[in-house]
Amino acid sequence: MLILTWVFKTTNLNAVTPTWTAAGNGIPDVPVSAFAVDPANSNNLYAGTDIGVYGSTDGGANWLPLNNGQLPRVAVFDMAIQPTSRTLRIATHGRGIWEYNLLTNKSIADYDGDGRTDVSVFRPSTGTWYLNRSLSGFGAINWGISTDTLIPGDYDGDGKADYAIFRPVDTPGISDFYVLNSNGFTFNGYSHGLTTDLPVAGDFDADGKNDIVVFRPSTGTWYLWETTTQTTRSAQFGSTGDVPMAMDNDGDGKANLAVFRPSTNTWYIAKPTGTPAQNFDAVQWGLSGDILVPADYDGDGKADVAVFRPSNGTWYTRRSSDNGVTFTQFGASGDVPVPGDYDGDGKADTAVFRSGDWYLNRTTSGFAAQTFGVATDKPIPAAYHP
């Protein structure tokens, strides 16, 4: 269950742009005008002058009665919702229904759908994924071989990470991506890419599911098989030597094309509209030898430009919320950075994997350390960054 606290702020029920505030769960304030409004159905669904929310799949509802039909200036209520519910609906009688996609800010490597990144490793020697799930406990599954590239993500849209690997061949019709879905443990194979391509994990059409995407360094071309259309589109963005990644740097729930150019230490991030190669942001950030660790460290729903510098164990983050800079010393040379939201507060935590030991610098829950895995294991959260 996810426990969501929503605050409705307005001085007038007829206010044009009241704001819903999701407190303590990483969902940013969203003006009502940003939601899809369906006033025609609201009167049929609800009786009385109440304000309420319900999940699209759990069928439950929590209601906040109004005082003599008057909306208070600030109204607060909690709601327990199954994390598999992709949409939260907010309704005011006679004023419409607003929908918000809860999974826009879902955590990486979350194998039990509780909104927290799970400590987890892949053991190349046996092709086994080992999970220390924050809600469901220990799990293990065999999927892949030692030479596979891990490409985990939520491919079926159930709010849980799936087991996925990239094993490219140059033969059309033979699968390059192998995905074992958490929803029913069904298997999907996708013929998409060449042996020289680089896979990129991300949801580029904002439907809550990872798309099948590769970047071709030889031509700087992206090939995206999107789950909404189930067709492939291509886009030119980047060049040989660039490091591809997916970044939602504008908080719309849609990953944008992005590359890092080591020759100039510059991040190029395409904007969501227009031709990517002609409409992008460029940020010079990092030095040679840094490890790229983009994530949402300030909890505004947008990915931040960030690097981990092994030479001094420091994280350098450029916050999207205010364009400020954060320097965090956490880790040492030889550590593998594994940022993720380990405490479920909507902010990525700085964390490192060190020869089977995990050190977590959680933004809300504080420091934690645990042993899980061995030195030769690959920490799964690290597979989400370039």
Short mmCIF file of C-alpha atoms in Angstrom, two decimals:
data_model
loop_
_atom_site.label_atom_id
_atom_site.label_comp_id
_atom_site.label_asym_id
_atom_site.label_seq_id
_atom_site.Cartn_x
_atom_site.Cartn_y
_atom_site.Cartn_z
CA MET A 1 0.00 0.00 0.00
CA LEU A 2 1.03 3.60 -0.61
CA ILE A 3 -0.25 6.04 1.96
CA LEU A 4 -0.88 9.36 0.25
CA THR A 5 -1.61 12.57 2.09
CA TRP A 6 -3.39 15.12 -0.08
CA VAL A 7 -4.06 18.71 0.87
CA PHE A 8 -6.72 20.72 -0.95
CA LYS A 9 -5.97 24.43 -0.66
CA THR A 10 -8.52 27.02 -1.69
CA THR A 11 -10.64 29.78 -0.23
CA ASN A 12 -13.50 29.13 -2.61
CA LEU A 13 -14.96 25.96 -4.09
CA ASN A 14 -15.26 27.82 -7.38
CA ALA A 15 -11.60 28.80 -7.40
CA VAL A 16 -10.21 28.59 -10.89
CA THR A 17 -6.81 27.08 -9.99
CA PRO A 18 -6.89 25.37 -6.59
CA THR A 19 -3.91 23.16 -5.86
CA TRP A 20 -3.63 19.59 -4.65
CA THR A 21 -0.53 19.01 -2.58
CA ALA A 22 0.76 15.48 -2.12
CA ALA A 23 2.67 15.65 1.14
CA GLY A 24 5.59 13.38 1.92
CA ASN A 25 5.39 11.02 -1.04
CA GLY A 26 7.34 12.82 -3.72
CA ILE A 27 4.37 13.82 -5.87
CA PRO A 28 4.69 17.54 -6.62
CA ASP A 29 1.94 20.12 -6.20
CA VAL A 30 -0.32 20.00 -9.24
CA PRO A 31 -2.81 22.74 -10.16
CA VAL A 32 -6.28 21.43 -10.92
CA SER A 33 -6.06 22.99 -14.36
CA ALA A 34 -3.36 20.44 -15.22
CA PHE A 35 -5.77 17.51 -14.84
CA ALA A 36 -8.24 16.13 -17.34
CA VAL A 37 -11.67 17.40 -16.26
CA ASP A 38 -14.87 15.41 -16.72
CA PRO A 39 -17.61 17.47 -15.03
CA ALA A 40 -20.37 15.70 -16.96
CA ASN A 41 -19.88 12.51 -14.95
CA SER A 42 -19.12 13.91 -11.51
CA ASN A 43 -22.75 14.44 -10.45
CA ASN A 44 -23.62 10.85 -11.30
CA LEU A 45 -20.70 9.38 -9.37
CA TYR A 46 -20.93 11.19 -6.07
CA ALA A 47 -23.72 12.43 -3.83
CA GLY A 48 -23.54 15.31 -1.41
CA THR A 49 -21.11 18.16 -1.15
CA ASP A 50 -18.06 16.05 -0.41
CA ILE A 51 -14.54 15.98 -1.71
CA GLY A 52 -12.91 12.59 -2.18
CA VAL A 53 -10.37 10.41 -3.88
CA TYR A 54 -10.33 6.84 -5.05
CA GLY A 55 -7.97 4.48 -6.85
CA SER A 56 -8.82 3.26 -10.32
CA THR A 57 -8.23 -0.41 -9.45
CA ASP A 58 -8.69 -0.80 -5.71
CA GLY A 59 -12.34 0.28 -5.72
CA GLY A 60 -12.04 1.99 -2.33
CA ALA A 61 -12.63 5.59 -1.43
CA ASN A 62 -11.81 7.90 1.43
CA TRP A 63 -14.05 10.91 1.87
CA LEU A 64 -13.59 14.22 3.59
CA PRO A 65 -17.01 15.63 4.63
CA LEU A 66 -17.40 19.35 4.20
CA ASN A 67 -18.61 21.60 6.99
CA ASN A 68 -22.17 22.65 6.08
CA GLY A 69 -21.31 22.29 2.43
CA GLN A 70 -18.42 24.74 2.67
CA LEU A 71 -14.94 23.76 1.58
CA PRO A 72 -12.42 24.56 4.33
CA ARG A 73 -9.40 26.63 3.48
CA VAL A 74 -7.06 23.64 3.93
CA ALA A 75 -8.43 20.12 3.96
CA VAL A 76 -6.19 17.10 4.68
CA PHE A 77 -6.88 13.41 4.34
CA ASP A 78 -4.93 10.19 3.83
CA MET A 79 -5.59 7.46 1.34
CA ALA A 80 -4.29 3.92 1.09
CA ILE A 81 -4.01 2.84 -2.52
CA GLN A 82 -2.62 -0.25 -4.17
CA PRO A 83 0.59 0.68 -6.03
CA THR A 84 -0.72 -1.11 -9.09
CA SER A 85 -3.29 1.67 -9.45
CA ARG A 86 -1.87 3.81 -12.22
CA THR A 87 -4.38 6.61 -11.82
CA LEU A 88 -5.61 8.50 -8.80
CA ARG A 89 -8.90 10.31 -9.32
CA ILE A 90 -9.86 13.34 -7.31
CA ALA A 91 -13.50 14.39 -7.33
CA THR A 92 -15.47 17.36 -6.05
CA HIS A 93 -19.23 17.14 -6.38
CA GLY A 94 -20.39 19.30 -9.21
CA ARG A 95 -16.89 20.54 -9.98
CA GLY A 96 -15.39 17.66 -11.97
CA ILE A 97 -12.93 14.80 -11.76
CA TRP A 98 -9.20 15.23 -11.98
CA GLU A 99 -6.80 12.41 -12.72
CA TYR A 100 -3.14 12.13 -11.82
CA ASN A 101 -0.71 9.40 -12.82
CA LEU A 102 0.76 8.08 -9.57
CA LEU A 103 3.52 6.16 -11.28
CA THR A 104 5.15 9.21 -12.85
CA ASN A 105 7.58 9.26 -9.94
CA LYS A 106 7.84 5.56 -9.22
CA SER A 107 11.09 4.25 -7.79
CA ILE A 108 13.68 2.33 -9.75
CA ALA A 109 14.40 -1.33 -8.92
CA ASP A 110 11.15 -1.58 -6.96
CA TYR A 111 10.26 -5.27 -7.16
CA ASP A 112 7.32 -5.30 -4.75
CA GLY A 113 5.59 -2.06 -5.73
CA ASP A 114 5.86 -0.26 -2.39
CA GLY A 115 7.50 2.85 -3.84
CA ARG A 116 10.96 2.03 -2.51
CA THR A 117 14.10 0.94 -4.33
CA ASP A 118 15.06 -2.59 -3.32
CA VAL A 119 18.58 -3.74 -2.52
CA SER A 120 19.20 -6.23 -5.31
CA VAL A 121 22.01 -7.86 -7.30
CA PHE A 122 22.58 -9.91 -10.43
CA ARG A 123 25.10 -12.76 -10.19
CA PRO A 124 26.71 -13.29 -13.61
CA SER A 125 28.18 -16.68 -12.72
CA THR A 126 24.70 -18.19 -12.35
CA GLY A 127 22.49 -15.68 -14.16
CA THR A 128 20.48 -15.17 -10.98
CA TRP A 129 18.74 -12.04 -9.70
CA TYR A 130 18.74 -11.80 -5.90
CA LEU A 131 16.30 -9.39 -4.28
CA ASN A 132 16.06 -8.06 -0.74
CA ARG A 133 12.65 -6.46 -1.18
CA SER A 134 11.64 -3.82 1.33
CA LEU A 135 8.08 -5.16 1.56
CA SER A 136 8.12 -8.76 0.32
CA GLY A 137 11.51 -9.91 1.60
CA PHE A 138 13.99 -12.19 -0.14
CA GLY A 139 13.51 -13.38 -3.70
CA ALA A 140 15.62 -15.05 -6.37
CA ILE A 141 15.04 -15.83 -10.03
CA ASN A 142 17.25 -17.11 -12.80
CA TRP A 143 17.12 -14.90 -15.88
CA GLY A 144 20.05 -14.30 -18.18
CA ILE A 145 23.69 -15.23 -18.65
CA SER A 146 26.98 -13.59 -17.72
CA THR A 147 27.41 -11.64 -20.97
CA ASP A 148 23.94 -10.08 -20.94
CA THR A 149 23.36 -6.38 -20.35
CA LEU A 150 20.86 -5.70 -17.59
CA ILE A 151 18.03 -3.41 -18.65
CA PRO A 152 15.53 -3.56 -15.74
CA GLY A 153 12.37 -1.48 -15.64
CA ASP A 154 8.58 -1.68 -15.48
CA TYR A 155 7.64 -3.09 -18.89
CA ASP A 156 4.07 -4.14 -18.03
CA GLY A 157 2.93 -1.06 -16.11
CA ASP A 158 2.06 -2.80 -12.83
CA GLY A 159 4.26 -0.55 -10.70
CA LYS A 160 6.88 -3.27 -10.16
CA ALA A 161 10.27 -3.67 -11.83
CA ASP A 162 10.63 -6.52 -14.32
CA TYR A 163 13.60 -8.73 -15.11
CA ALA A 164 15.03 -7.73 -18.46
CA ILE A 165 18.25 -8.28 -20.36
CA PHE A 166 19.69 -7.17 -23.70
CA ARG A 167 21.38 -9.92 -25.75
CA PRO A 168 21.74 -8.49 -29.26
CA VAL A 169 22.14 -10.41 -32.49
CA ASP A 170 22.22 -9.09 -36.04
CA THR A 171 19.62 -11.56 -37.30
CA PRO A 172 16.16 -10.07 -37.96
CA GLY A 173 13.37 -11.85 -36.13
CA ILE A 174 15.59 -13.13 -33.33
CA SER A 175 14.99 -11.52 -29.95
CA ASP A 176 17.47 -8.97 -28.63
CA PHE A 177 15.48 -8.00 -25.52
CA TYR A 178 14.24 -10.67 -23.11
CA VAL A 179 11.70 -9.43 -20.56
CA LEU A 180 10.18 -11.47 -17.75
CA ASN A 181 7.21 -9.48 -16.49
CA SER A 182 6.36 -9.34 -12.79
CA ASN A 183 2.68 -9.32 -13.77
CA GLY A 184 2.05 -13.05 -14.09
CA PHE A 185 5.71 -13.79 -14.93
CA THR A 186 4.95 -13.81 -18.63
CA PHE A 187 7.82 -13.64 -21.12
CA ASN A 188 8.20 -11.20 -23.99
CA GLY A 189 10.97 -11.15 -26.55
CA TYR A 190 11.70 -8.22 -28.85
CA SER A 191 13.77 -8.19 -32.00
CA HIS A 192 15.11 -4.67 -31.87
CA GLY A 193 18.69 -3.62 -32.39
CA LEU A 194 22.14 -4.65 -33.55
CA THR A 195 25.18 -5.94 -31.69
CA THR A 196 26.74 -2.49 -31.85
CA ASP A 197 23.68 -0.76 -30.36
CA LEU A 198 23.34 0.43 -26.77
CA PRO A 199 20.07 -0.26 -24.91
CA VAL A 200 18.36 2.55 -22.99
CA ALA A 201 15.73 2.00 -20.30
CA GLY A 202 12.92 4.55 -20.17
CA ASP A 203 9.26 5.36 -20.68
CA PHE A 204 9.29 7.68 -23.70
CA ASP A 205 5.52 7.82 -24.27
CA ALA A 206 4.40 8.32 -20.64
CA ASP A 207 2.13 5.28 -20.45
CA GLY A 208 3.80 3.86 -17.35
CA LYS A 209 5.65 1.16 -19.29
CA ASN A 210 9.26 0.93 -20.39
CA ASP A 211 9.71 1.11 -24.14
CA ILE A 212 12.16 -0.95 -26.17
CA VAL A 213 14.89 1.51 -27.12
CA VAL A 214 18.41 1.43 -28.53
CA PHE A 215 20.95 4.08 -29.47
CA ARG A 216 23.17 3.44 -32.51
CA PRO A 217 26.53 5.14 -31.89
CA SER A 218 27.72 4.80 -35.49
CA THR A 219 24.99 7.16 -36.70
CA GLY A 220 23.80 8.91 -33.52
CA THR A 221 20.32 7.52 -34.13
CA TRP A 222 17.75 6.38 -31.60
CA TYR A 223 15.27 3.62 -32.44
CA LEU A 224 12.25 3.59 -30.14
CA TRP A 225 9.58 0.90 -30.09
CA GLU A 226 6.88 2.54 -27.99
CA THR A 227 4.25 0.52 -26.19
CA THR A 228 1.41 2.95 -26.93
CA THR A 229 1.71 2.61 -30.72
CA GLN A 230 3.72 -0.64 -30.85
CA THR A 231 5.63 0.82 -33.74
CA THR A 232 9.22 1.98 -34.11
CA ARG A 233 10.21 5.59 -34.62
CA SER A 234 13.70 6.94 -35.06
CA ALA A 235 15.33 10.19 -33.99
CA GLN A 236 18.73 11.71 -34.60
CA PHE A 237 20.34 12.89 -31.37
CA GLY A 238 23.99 12.46 -30.48
CA SER A 239 27.11 11.16 -32.15
CA THR A 240 29.77 8.47 -31.91
CA GLY A 241 31.31 8.38 -28.45
CA ASP A 242 28.27 9.84 -26.69
CA VAL A 243 26.73 8.03 -23.72
CA PRO A 244 22.94 7.69 -24.16
CA MET A 245 20.44 7.91 -21.33
CA ALA A 246 16.77 8.62 -20.64
CA MET A 247 15.96 11.72 -18.57
CA ASP A 248 12.62 13.18 -17.58
CA ASN A 249 14.01 16.62 -16.82
CA ASP A 250 10.68 18.44 -17.13
CA GLY A 251 8.48 16.28 -14.89
CA ASP A 252 5.88 15.32 -17.48
CA GLY A 253 6.31 11.59 -16.89
CA LYS A 254 7.92 11.13 -20.28
CA ALA A 255 11.60 10.30 -20.71
CA ASN A 256 13.51 12.60 -23.04
CA LEU A 257 16.42 11.65 -25.27
CA ALA A 258 19.72 12.57 -23.63
CA VAL A 259 23.42 11.99 -24.19
CA PHE A 260 26.62 12.80 -22.34
CA ARG A 261 29.62 13.82 -24.44
CA PRO A 262 32.85 12.84 -22.63
CA SER A 263 35.06 14.96 -24.90
CA THR A 264 33.50 18.14 -23.49
CA ASN A 265 31.80 16.77 -20.32
CA THR A 266 28.51 18.12 -21.65
CA TRP A 267 25.00 16.78 -21.14
CA TYR A 268 22.60 17.26 -24.06
CA ILE A 269 18.94 16.75 -23.14
CA ALA A 270 16.24 16.97 -25.80
CA LYS A 271 13.09 18.92 -25.03
CA PRO A 272 9.74 17.09 -25.25
CA THR A 273 8.58 19.00 -28.34
CA GLY A 274 10.11 19.76 -31.71
CA THR A 275 13.03 18.06 -33.41
CA PRO A 276 15.43 16.78 -30.73
CA ALA A 277 18.59 17.79 -32.59
CA GLN A 278 17.27 21.35 -32.87
CA ASN A 279 15.56 21.77 -29.50
CA PHE A 280 17.61 20.77 -26.49
CA ASP A 281 19.33 21.91 -23.31
CA ALA A 282 23.09 21.67 -22.89
CA VAL A 283 24.76 21.52 -19.47
CA GLN A 284 28.49 21.16 -18.87
CA TRP A 285 28.83 19.04 -15.75
CA GLY A 286 31.47 16.63 -14.54
CA LEU A 287 35.05 15.65 -15.22
CA SER A 288 36.82 12.76 -16.91
CA GLY A 289 36.48 9.66 -14.76
CA ASP A 290 33.16 10.69 -13.19
CA ILE A 291 30.26 8.24 -13.16
CA LEU A 292 26.93 9.57 -14.44
CA VAL A 293 24.15 9.24 -11.85
CA PRO A 294 21.11 11.25 -13.04
CA ALA A 295 18.12 10.94 -10.71
CA ASP A 296 15.54 13.06 -8.90
CA TYR A 297 17.46 14.09 -5.78
CA ASP A 298 15.29 17.06 -4.78
CA GLY A 299 11.89 15.41 -5.14
CA ASP A 300 10.41 17.77 -7.73
CA GLY A 301 9.58 14.99 -10.19
CA LYS A 302 12.43 15.94 -12.52
CA ALA A 303 15.72 14.15 -13.13
CA ASP A 304 18.76 16.10 -11.97
CA VAL A 305 22.12 16.22 -13.72
CA ALA A 306 24.56 14.50 -11.35
CA VAL A 307 27.89 12.68 -11.22
CA PHE A 308 29.79 10.56 -8.69
CA ARG A 309 33.52 11.26 -8.54
CA PRO A 310 35.39 8.11 -7.41
CA SER A 311 38.63 10.01 -6.79
CA ASN A 312 37.12 11.81 -3.80
CA GLY A 313 33.88 9.92 -3.16
CA THR A 314 31.78 13.01 -3.83
CA TRP A 315 28.40 13.38 -5.53
CA TYR A 316 27.92 16.58 -7.53
CA THR A 317 24.27 17.37 -8.23
CA ARG A 318 22.70 20.22 -10.18
CA ARG A 319 19.21 20.55 -8.74
CA SER A 320 16.40 21.04 -11.25
CA SER A 321 14.16 22.68 -8.64
CA ASP A 322 16.30 25.81 -8.29
CA ASN A 323 19.41 25.22 -10.47
CA GLY A 324 21.45 25.13 -7.27
CA VAL A 325 24.35 22.80 -6.61
CA THR A 326 24.71 20.09 -3.97
CA PHE A 327 28.01 18.43 -3.00
CA THR A 328 27.67 15.23 -0.99
CA GLN A 329 30.66 13.22 0.22
CA PHE A 330 29.50 9.62 0.41
CA GLY A 331 31.55 6.70 -0.83
CA ALA A 332 35.10 5.98 -1.88
CA SER A 333 37.18 5.00 -4.89
CA GLY A 334 36.12 1.59 -6.16
CA ASP A 335 32.54 1.91 -4.96
CA VAL A 336 29.66 1.42 -7.39
CA PRO A 337 27.12 4.25 -7.04
CA VAL A 338 23.56 2.92 -6.70
CA PRO A 339 21.23 5.92 -6.28
CA GLY A 340 17.58 5.14 -5.64
CA ASP A 341 14.66 6.01 -3.40
CA TYR A 342 15.30 3.50 -0.60
CA ASP A 343 12.98 5.14 1.93
CA GLY A 344 10.09 6.00 -0.38
CA ASP A 345 10.05 9.75 0.23
CA GLY A 346 10.13 10.67 -3.45
CA LYS A 347 13.80 11.69 -3.44
CA ALA A 348 16.72 9.68 -4.77
CA ASP A 349 19.21 8.75 -2.07
CA THR A 350 22.97 8.69 -2.49
CA ALA A 351 24.13 5.11 -2.00
CA VAL A 352 27.06 2.85 -2.90
CA PHE A 353 27.75 -0.87 -3.32
CA ARG A 354 31.11 -2.04 -2.00
CA SER A 355 32.06 -5.69 -2.52
CA GLY A 356 28.74 -7.05 -1.29
CA ASP A 357 28.06 -4.30 1.24
CA TRP A 358 25.44 -1.58 0.73
CA TYR A 359 25.74 1.87 2.26
CA LEU A 360 22.62 4.02 2.01
CA ASN A 361 22.43 7.74 2.78
CA ARG A 362 18.65 8.06 2.91
CA THR A 363 17.15 11.54 2.82
CA THR A 364 14.40 10.82 5.36
CA SER A 365 15.34 7.58 7.15
CA GLY A 366 19.04 8.32 7.59
CA PHE A 367 22.08 6.09 7.20
CA ALA A 368 21.80 2.33 6.76
CA ALA A 369 24.24 -0.43 5.92
CA GLN A 370 23.65 -4.04 5.03
CA THR A 371 25.41 -6.96 3.42
CA PHE A 372 23.66 -8.41 0.40
CA GLY A 373 25.57 -10.08 -2.42
CA VAL A 374 29.22 -10.79 -3.13
CA ALA A 375 32.01 -8.73 -4.66
CA THR A 376 31.46 -10.09 -8.19
CA ASP A 377 27.73 -9.34 -8.22
CA LYS A 378 26.29 -6.47 -10.25
CA PRO A 379 24.04 -4.19 -8.18
CA ILE A 380 20.77 -3.85 -10.08
CA PRO A 381 20.02 -0.18 -9.24
CA ALA A 382 23.29 0.73 -10.98
CA ALA A 383 21.85 -0.61 -14.25
CA TYR A 384 19.44 2.33 -14.35
CA HIS A 385 22.15 4.91 -14.89
CA PRO A 386 24.62 5.02 -17.82
#
